[in-house]
Short mmCIF file of C-alpha atoms in Angstrom, two decimals:
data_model
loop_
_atom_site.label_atom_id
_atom_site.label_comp_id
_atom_site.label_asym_id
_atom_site.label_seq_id
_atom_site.Cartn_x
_atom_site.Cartn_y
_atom_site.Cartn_z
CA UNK G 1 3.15 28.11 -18.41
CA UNK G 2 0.73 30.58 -18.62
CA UNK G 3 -0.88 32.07 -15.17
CA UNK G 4 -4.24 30.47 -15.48
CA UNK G 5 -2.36 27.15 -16.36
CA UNK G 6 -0.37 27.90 -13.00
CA UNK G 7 -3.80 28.24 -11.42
CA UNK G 8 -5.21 24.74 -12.10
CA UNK G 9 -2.02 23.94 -11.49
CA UNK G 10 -1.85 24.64 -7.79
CA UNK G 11 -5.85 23.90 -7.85
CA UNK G 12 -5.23 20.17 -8.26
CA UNK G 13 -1.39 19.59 -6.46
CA UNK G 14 -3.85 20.41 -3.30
CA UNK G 15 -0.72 19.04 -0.96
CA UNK G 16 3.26 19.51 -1.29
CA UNK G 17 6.34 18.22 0.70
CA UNK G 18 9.86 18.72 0.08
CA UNK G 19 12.54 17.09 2.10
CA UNK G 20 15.38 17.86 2.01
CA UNK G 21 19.16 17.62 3.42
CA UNK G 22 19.80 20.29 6.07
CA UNK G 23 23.41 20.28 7.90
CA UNK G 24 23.50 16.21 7.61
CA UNK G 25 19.88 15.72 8.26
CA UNK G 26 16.50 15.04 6.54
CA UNK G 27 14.29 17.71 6.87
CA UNK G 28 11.04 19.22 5.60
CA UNK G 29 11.61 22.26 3.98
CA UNK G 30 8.01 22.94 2.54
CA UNK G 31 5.07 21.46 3.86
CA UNK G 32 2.00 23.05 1.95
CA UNK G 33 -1.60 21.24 1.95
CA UNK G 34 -5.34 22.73 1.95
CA UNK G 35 -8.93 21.16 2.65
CA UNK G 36 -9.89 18.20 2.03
CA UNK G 37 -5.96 16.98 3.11
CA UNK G 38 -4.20 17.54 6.20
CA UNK G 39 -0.70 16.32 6.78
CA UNK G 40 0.75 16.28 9.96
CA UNK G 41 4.51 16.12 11.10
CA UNK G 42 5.33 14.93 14.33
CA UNK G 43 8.67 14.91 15.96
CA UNK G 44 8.06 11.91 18.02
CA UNK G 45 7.89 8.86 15.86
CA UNK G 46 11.27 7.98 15.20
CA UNK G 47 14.20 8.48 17.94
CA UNK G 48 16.54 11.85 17.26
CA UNK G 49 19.23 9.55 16.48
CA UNK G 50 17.35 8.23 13.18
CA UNK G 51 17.82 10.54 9.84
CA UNK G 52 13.71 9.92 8.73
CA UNK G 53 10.99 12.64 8.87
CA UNK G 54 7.54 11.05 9.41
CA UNK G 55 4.38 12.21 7.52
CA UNK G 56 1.04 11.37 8.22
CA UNK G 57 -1.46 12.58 5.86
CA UNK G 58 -5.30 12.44 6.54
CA UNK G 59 -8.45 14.02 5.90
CA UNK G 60 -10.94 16.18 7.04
CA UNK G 61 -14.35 14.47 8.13
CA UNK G 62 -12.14 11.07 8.95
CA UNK G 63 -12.60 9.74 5.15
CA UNK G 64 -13.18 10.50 1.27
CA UNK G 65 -16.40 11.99 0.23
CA UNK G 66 -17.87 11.24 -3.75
CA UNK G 67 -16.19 13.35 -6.22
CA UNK G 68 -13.07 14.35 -3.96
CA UNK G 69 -10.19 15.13 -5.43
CA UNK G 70 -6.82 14.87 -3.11
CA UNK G 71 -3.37 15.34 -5.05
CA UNK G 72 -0.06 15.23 -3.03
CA UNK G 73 3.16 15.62 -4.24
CA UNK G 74 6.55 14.41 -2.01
CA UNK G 75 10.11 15.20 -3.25
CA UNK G 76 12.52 13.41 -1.21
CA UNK G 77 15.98 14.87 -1.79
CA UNK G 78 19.20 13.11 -2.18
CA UNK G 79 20.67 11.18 1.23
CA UNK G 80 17.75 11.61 2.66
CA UNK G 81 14.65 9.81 4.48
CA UNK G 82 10.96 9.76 4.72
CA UNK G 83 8.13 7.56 5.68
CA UNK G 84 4.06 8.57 4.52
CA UNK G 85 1.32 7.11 6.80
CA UNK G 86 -2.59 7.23 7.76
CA UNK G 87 -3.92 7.41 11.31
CA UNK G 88 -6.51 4.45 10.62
CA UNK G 89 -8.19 2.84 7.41
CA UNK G 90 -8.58 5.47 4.76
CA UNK G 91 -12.58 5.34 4.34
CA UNK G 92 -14.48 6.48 0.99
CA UNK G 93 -17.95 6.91 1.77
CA UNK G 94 -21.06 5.78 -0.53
CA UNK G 95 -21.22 7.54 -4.12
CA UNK G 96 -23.53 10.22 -4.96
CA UNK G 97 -24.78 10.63 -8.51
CA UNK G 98 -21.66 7.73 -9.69
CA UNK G 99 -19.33 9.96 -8.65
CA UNK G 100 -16.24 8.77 -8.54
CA UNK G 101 -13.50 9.81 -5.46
CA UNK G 102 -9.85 10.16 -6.14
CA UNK G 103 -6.36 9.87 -4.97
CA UNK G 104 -2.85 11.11 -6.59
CA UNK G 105 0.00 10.62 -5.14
CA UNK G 106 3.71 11.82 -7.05
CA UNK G 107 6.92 11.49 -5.45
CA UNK G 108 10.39 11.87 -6.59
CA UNK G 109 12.89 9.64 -4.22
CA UNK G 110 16.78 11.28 -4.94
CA UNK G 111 19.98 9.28 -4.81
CA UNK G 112 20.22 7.36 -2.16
CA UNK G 113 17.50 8.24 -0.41
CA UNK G 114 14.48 6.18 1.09
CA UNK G 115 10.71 6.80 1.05
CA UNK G 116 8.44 4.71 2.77
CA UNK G 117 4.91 4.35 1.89
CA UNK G 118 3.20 2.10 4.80
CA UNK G 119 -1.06 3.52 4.65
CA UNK G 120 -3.51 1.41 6.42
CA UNK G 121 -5.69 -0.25 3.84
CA UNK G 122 -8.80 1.49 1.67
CA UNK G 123 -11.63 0.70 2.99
CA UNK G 124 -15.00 1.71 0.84
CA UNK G 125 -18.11 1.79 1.74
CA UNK G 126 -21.43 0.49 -0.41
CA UNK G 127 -21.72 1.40 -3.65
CA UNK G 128 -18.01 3.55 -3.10
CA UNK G 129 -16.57 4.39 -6.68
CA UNK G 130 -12.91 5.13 -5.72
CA UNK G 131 -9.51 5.46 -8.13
CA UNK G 132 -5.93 5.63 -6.86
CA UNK G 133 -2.65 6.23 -8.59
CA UNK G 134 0.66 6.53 -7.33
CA UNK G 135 4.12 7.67 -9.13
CA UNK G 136 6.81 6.77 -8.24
CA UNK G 137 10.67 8.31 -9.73
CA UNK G 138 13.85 6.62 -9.07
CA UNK G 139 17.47 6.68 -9.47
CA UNK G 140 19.17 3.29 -9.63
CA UNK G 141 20.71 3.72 -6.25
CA UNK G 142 17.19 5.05 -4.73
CA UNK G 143 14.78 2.93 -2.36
CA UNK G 144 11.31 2.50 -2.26
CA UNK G 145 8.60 0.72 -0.03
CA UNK G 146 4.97 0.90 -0.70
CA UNK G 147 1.64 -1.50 0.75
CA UNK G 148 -0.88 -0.59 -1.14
CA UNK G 149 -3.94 -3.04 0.56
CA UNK G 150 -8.08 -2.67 0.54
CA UNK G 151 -10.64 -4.59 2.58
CA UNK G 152 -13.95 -6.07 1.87
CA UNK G 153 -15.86 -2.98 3.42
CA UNK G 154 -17.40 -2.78 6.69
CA UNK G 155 -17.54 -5.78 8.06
CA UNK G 156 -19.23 -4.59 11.15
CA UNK G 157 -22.07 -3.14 9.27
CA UNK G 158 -22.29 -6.76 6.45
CA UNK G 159 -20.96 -5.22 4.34
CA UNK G 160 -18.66 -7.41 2.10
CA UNK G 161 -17.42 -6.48 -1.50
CA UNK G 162 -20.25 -4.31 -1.93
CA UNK G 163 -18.76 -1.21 -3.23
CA UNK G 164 -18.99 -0.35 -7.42
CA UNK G 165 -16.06 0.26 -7.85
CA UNK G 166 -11.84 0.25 -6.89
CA UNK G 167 -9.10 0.89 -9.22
CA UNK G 168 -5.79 1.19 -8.06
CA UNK G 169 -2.51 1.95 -10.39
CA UNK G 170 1.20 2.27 -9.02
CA UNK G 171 4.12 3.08 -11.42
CA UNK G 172 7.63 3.16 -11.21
CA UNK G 173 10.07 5.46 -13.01
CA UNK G 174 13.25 4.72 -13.37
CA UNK G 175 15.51 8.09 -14.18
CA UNK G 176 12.30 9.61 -14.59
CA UNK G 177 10.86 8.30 -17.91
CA UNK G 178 12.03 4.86 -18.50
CA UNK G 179 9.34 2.50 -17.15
CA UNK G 180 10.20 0.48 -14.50
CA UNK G 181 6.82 -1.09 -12.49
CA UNK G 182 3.50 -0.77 -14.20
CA UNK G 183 0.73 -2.26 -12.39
CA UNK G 184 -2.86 -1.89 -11.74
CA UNK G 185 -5.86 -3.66 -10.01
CA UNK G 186 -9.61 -3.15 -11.09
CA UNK G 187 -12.92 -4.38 -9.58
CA UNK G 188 -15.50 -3.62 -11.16
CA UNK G 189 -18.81 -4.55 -9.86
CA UNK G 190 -20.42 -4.22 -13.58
CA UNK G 191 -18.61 -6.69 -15.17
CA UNK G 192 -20.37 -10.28 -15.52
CA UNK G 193 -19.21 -11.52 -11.73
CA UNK G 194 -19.78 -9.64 -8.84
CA UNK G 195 -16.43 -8.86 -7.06
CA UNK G 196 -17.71 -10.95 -3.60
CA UNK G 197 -18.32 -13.96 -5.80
CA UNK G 198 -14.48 -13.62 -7.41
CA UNK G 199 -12.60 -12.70 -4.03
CA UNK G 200 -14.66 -15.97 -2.45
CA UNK G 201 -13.79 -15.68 1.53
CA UNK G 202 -11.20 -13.82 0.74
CA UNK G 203 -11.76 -10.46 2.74
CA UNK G 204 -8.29 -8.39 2.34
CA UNK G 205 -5.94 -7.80 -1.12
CA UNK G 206 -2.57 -6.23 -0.29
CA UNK G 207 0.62 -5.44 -2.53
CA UNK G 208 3.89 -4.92 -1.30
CA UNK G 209 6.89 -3.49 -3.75
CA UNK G 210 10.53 -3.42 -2.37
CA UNK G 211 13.05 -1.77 -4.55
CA UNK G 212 16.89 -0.32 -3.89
CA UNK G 213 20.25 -1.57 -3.23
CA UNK G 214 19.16 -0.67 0.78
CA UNK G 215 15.77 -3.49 0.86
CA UNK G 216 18.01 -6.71 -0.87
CA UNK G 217 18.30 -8.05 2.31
CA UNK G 218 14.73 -7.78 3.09
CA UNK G 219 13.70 -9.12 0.08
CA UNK G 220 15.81 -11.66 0.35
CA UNK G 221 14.62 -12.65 3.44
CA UNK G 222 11.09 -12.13 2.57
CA UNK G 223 11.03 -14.28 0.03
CA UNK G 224 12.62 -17.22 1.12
CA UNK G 225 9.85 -17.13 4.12
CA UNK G 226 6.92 -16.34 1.75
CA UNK G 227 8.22 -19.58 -0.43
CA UNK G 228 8.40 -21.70 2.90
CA UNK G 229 4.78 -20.17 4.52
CA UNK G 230 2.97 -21.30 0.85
CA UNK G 231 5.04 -24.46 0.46
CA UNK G 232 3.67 -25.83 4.28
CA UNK G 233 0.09 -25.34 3.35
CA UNK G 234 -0.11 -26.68 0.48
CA UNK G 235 2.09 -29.82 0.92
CA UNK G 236 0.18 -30.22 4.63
CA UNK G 237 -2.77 -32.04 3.08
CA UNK G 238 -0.68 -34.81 1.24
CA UNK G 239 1.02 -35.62 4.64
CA UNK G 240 -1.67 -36.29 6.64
CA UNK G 241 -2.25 -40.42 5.37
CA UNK G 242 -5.02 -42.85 7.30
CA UNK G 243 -5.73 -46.43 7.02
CA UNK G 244 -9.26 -46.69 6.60
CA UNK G 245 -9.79 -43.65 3.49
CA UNK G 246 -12.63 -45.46 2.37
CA UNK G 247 -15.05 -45.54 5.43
CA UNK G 248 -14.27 -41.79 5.46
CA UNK G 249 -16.30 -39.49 3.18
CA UNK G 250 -14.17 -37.00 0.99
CA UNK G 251 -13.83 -33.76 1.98
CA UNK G 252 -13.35 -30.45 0.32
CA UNK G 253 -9.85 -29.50 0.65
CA UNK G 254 -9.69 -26.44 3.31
CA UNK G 255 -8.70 -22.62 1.38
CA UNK G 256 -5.18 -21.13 2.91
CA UNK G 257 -6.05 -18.09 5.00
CA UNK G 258 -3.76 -16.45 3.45
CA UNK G 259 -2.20 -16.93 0.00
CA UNK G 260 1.08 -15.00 -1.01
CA UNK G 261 3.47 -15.11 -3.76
CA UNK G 262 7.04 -12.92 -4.55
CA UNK G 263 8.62 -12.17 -8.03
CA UNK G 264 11.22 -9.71 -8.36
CA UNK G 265 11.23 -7.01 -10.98
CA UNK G 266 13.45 -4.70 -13.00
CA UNK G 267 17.37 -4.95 -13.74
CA UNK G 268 19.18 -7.44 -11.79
CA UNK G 269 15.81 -7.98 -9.71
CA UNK G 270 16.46 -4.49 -8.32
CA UNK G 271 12.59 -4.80 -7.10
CA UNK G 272 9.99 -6.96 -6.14
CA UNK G 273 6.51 -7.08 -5.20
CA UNK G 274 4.44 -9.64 -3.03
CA UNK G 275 0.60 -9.71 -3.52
CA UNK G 276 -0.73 -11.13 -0.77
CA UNK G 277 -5.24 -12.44 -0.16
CA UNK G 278 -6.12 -13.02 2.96
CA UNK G 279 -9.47 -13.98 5.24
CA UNK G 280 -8.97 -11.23 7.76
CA UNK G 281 -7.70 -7.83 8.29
CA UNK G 282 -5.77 -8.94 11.11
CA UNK G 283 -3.66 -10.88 9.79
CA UNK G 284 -2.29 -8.77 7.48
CA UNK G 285 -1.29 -6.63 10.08
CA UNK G 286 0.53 -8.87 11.56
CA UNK G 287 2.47 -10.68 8.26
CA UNK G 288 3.03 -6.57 7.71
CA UNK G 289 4.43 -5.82 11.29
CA UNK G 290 6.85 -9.29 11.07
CA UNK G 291 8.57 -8.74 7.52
CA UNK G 292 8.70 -5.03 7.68
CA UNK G 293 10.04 -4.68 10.99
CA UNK G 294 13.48 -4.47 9.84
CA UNK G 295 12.59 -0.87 8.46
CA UNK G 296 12.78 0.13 12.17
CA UNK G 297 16.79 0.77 10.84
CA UNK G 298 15.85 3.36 8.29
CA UNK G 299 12.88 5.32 9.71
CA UNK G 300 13.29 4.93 13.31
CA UNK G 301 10.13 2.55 14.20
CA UNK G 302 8.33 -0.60 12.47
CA UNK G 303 5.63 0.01 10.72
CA UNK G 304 2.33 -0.76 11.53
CA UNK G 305 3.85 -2.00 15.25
CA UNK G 306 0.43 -0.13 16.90
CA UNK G 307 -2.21 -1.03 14.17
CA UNK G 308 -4.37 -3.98 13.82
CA UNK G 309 -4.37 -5.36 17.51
#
């Protein structure tokens, strides 16, 4: 590669970490970021008796200005364990001149090793034009966790659905070029419905993928209780039966206020995702803090057990 290659290179990649194993434990051996990112690396997260580094990456100004550009690469090694994290709701502030904000994120999870990716949602703000895409590698013995969620905006301020435009696109790599997860999510506020007519009340989109040999239980598990928290709402208005139906006027059957659904993916259903709409913010916390809990074994503490109160 030749220098000036090198040079837009290093211009783009604008963060770096590599963990690695050191004497039996995971451990960040290069940690390299520059303006607009910041990723910090506290020691206090997880108990010394967990193997996980924790990595919280933020930015400066407390959100994503029109036309940023933030890259960040993570290599986590072989045996070893790391979780990524925000601080709060990653914000991306209104466009200027359709400019559109951006987010890359590349990682490389070794051989049995586990990398958690548990943000708080996207949040954008009027008129936002934001684009997202995460790569994932694998091994066939590697595990993976990522929530990838947005909201409807700033509520506080009535805002609802009102930015131009979100695109999000995760991929998963299975010994690095065979294609294992391809997904991606557009609204668009151009095309022929607005996005607050399609999402209805609908005020938070979330995706959760689960892959690796170390998650079956917990996919397992979260499954079976998605299947059982759809299958009570919708078979809960055909129970309720009165005697007088005709004195009563019909009403509109009532929207679930929250809607998920599992399906597994790749070899052997090595992975699956859950996609998950739901009326409030809130509540996604809280589905998130109850079926990822059990991740408290690998990295040390349940995600999202302080967020969304």
């Amino acid at each position: 590669m030749e220098a000036g290659a090198e040079a837009a290179e290093e211009k783009r990649k604008e963060g770096r970490v590599v963990v690695e194993n050191v004497r039996g434990k995971s451990t960040v051996t290069r940690c390299f970021y520059c303006y607009p990112l910041k990723l910090i690396l506290p020691n206090k997260v997880a108990p010394s008796k967990f193997d996980a580094v924790w990595i919280y990456a933020l930015t400066y100004g407390g959100g994503i200005v029109s036309g940023d550009l933030i890259s960040l690469v993570i290599n986590v090694g072989d045996n070893c364990t790391a979780a990524l994290t925000t601080q709060a709701s990653t914000k991306v502030y209104k466009s200027v001149h359709s400019k559109c904000s951006e987010q890359i994120l590349e990682a490389t999870v070794g051989k049995n090793a586990l990398l958690a990716v548990v943000p708080d949602p996207v949040t954008c703000f009027s008129t936002a034009r934001y684009s997202q895409k995460q790569v994932f590698r694998v091994h066939s013995d590697s595990n993976l966790v990522v929530v990838d969620w947005i909201t409807s905006g700033r509520h506080e301020s009535g805002e609802k659905w009102e930015f131009d435009l979100y695109m999000s696109t995760n991929h998963i790599y299975l010994e690095a070029d065979q294609p294992l997860f391809l997904d991606s999510v557009l609204l668009d506020q151009n095309s022929c419905t607005s996005i607050a007519k399609r999402m209805q009340e609908y005020q938070v989109m979330a995706m959760i993928i689960l892959l690796g040999p170390k998650l079956k239980d917990l996919q397992c598990q979260l499954q079976e209780e998605v299947k059982q928290m759809m299958s009570v709402h919708f078979r809960a208005p055909n129970a309720i039966r009165t005697h007088n139906v005709k004195s009563e006027s019909p009403q509109r059957p009532t929207r679930a206020p929250m809607i998920a659904s599992c399906s597994p993916f790749g070899p052997q259903g090595i992975g699956m995702v859950v996609r998950i709409v739901a009326v409030s913010t809130e509540s996604v916390y809280k589905f998130l803090r109850h079926h990822l809990a059990a991740l408290d074994a690998f990295i040390g503490a349940s995600p999202y057990s302080q967020s969304g109160r």
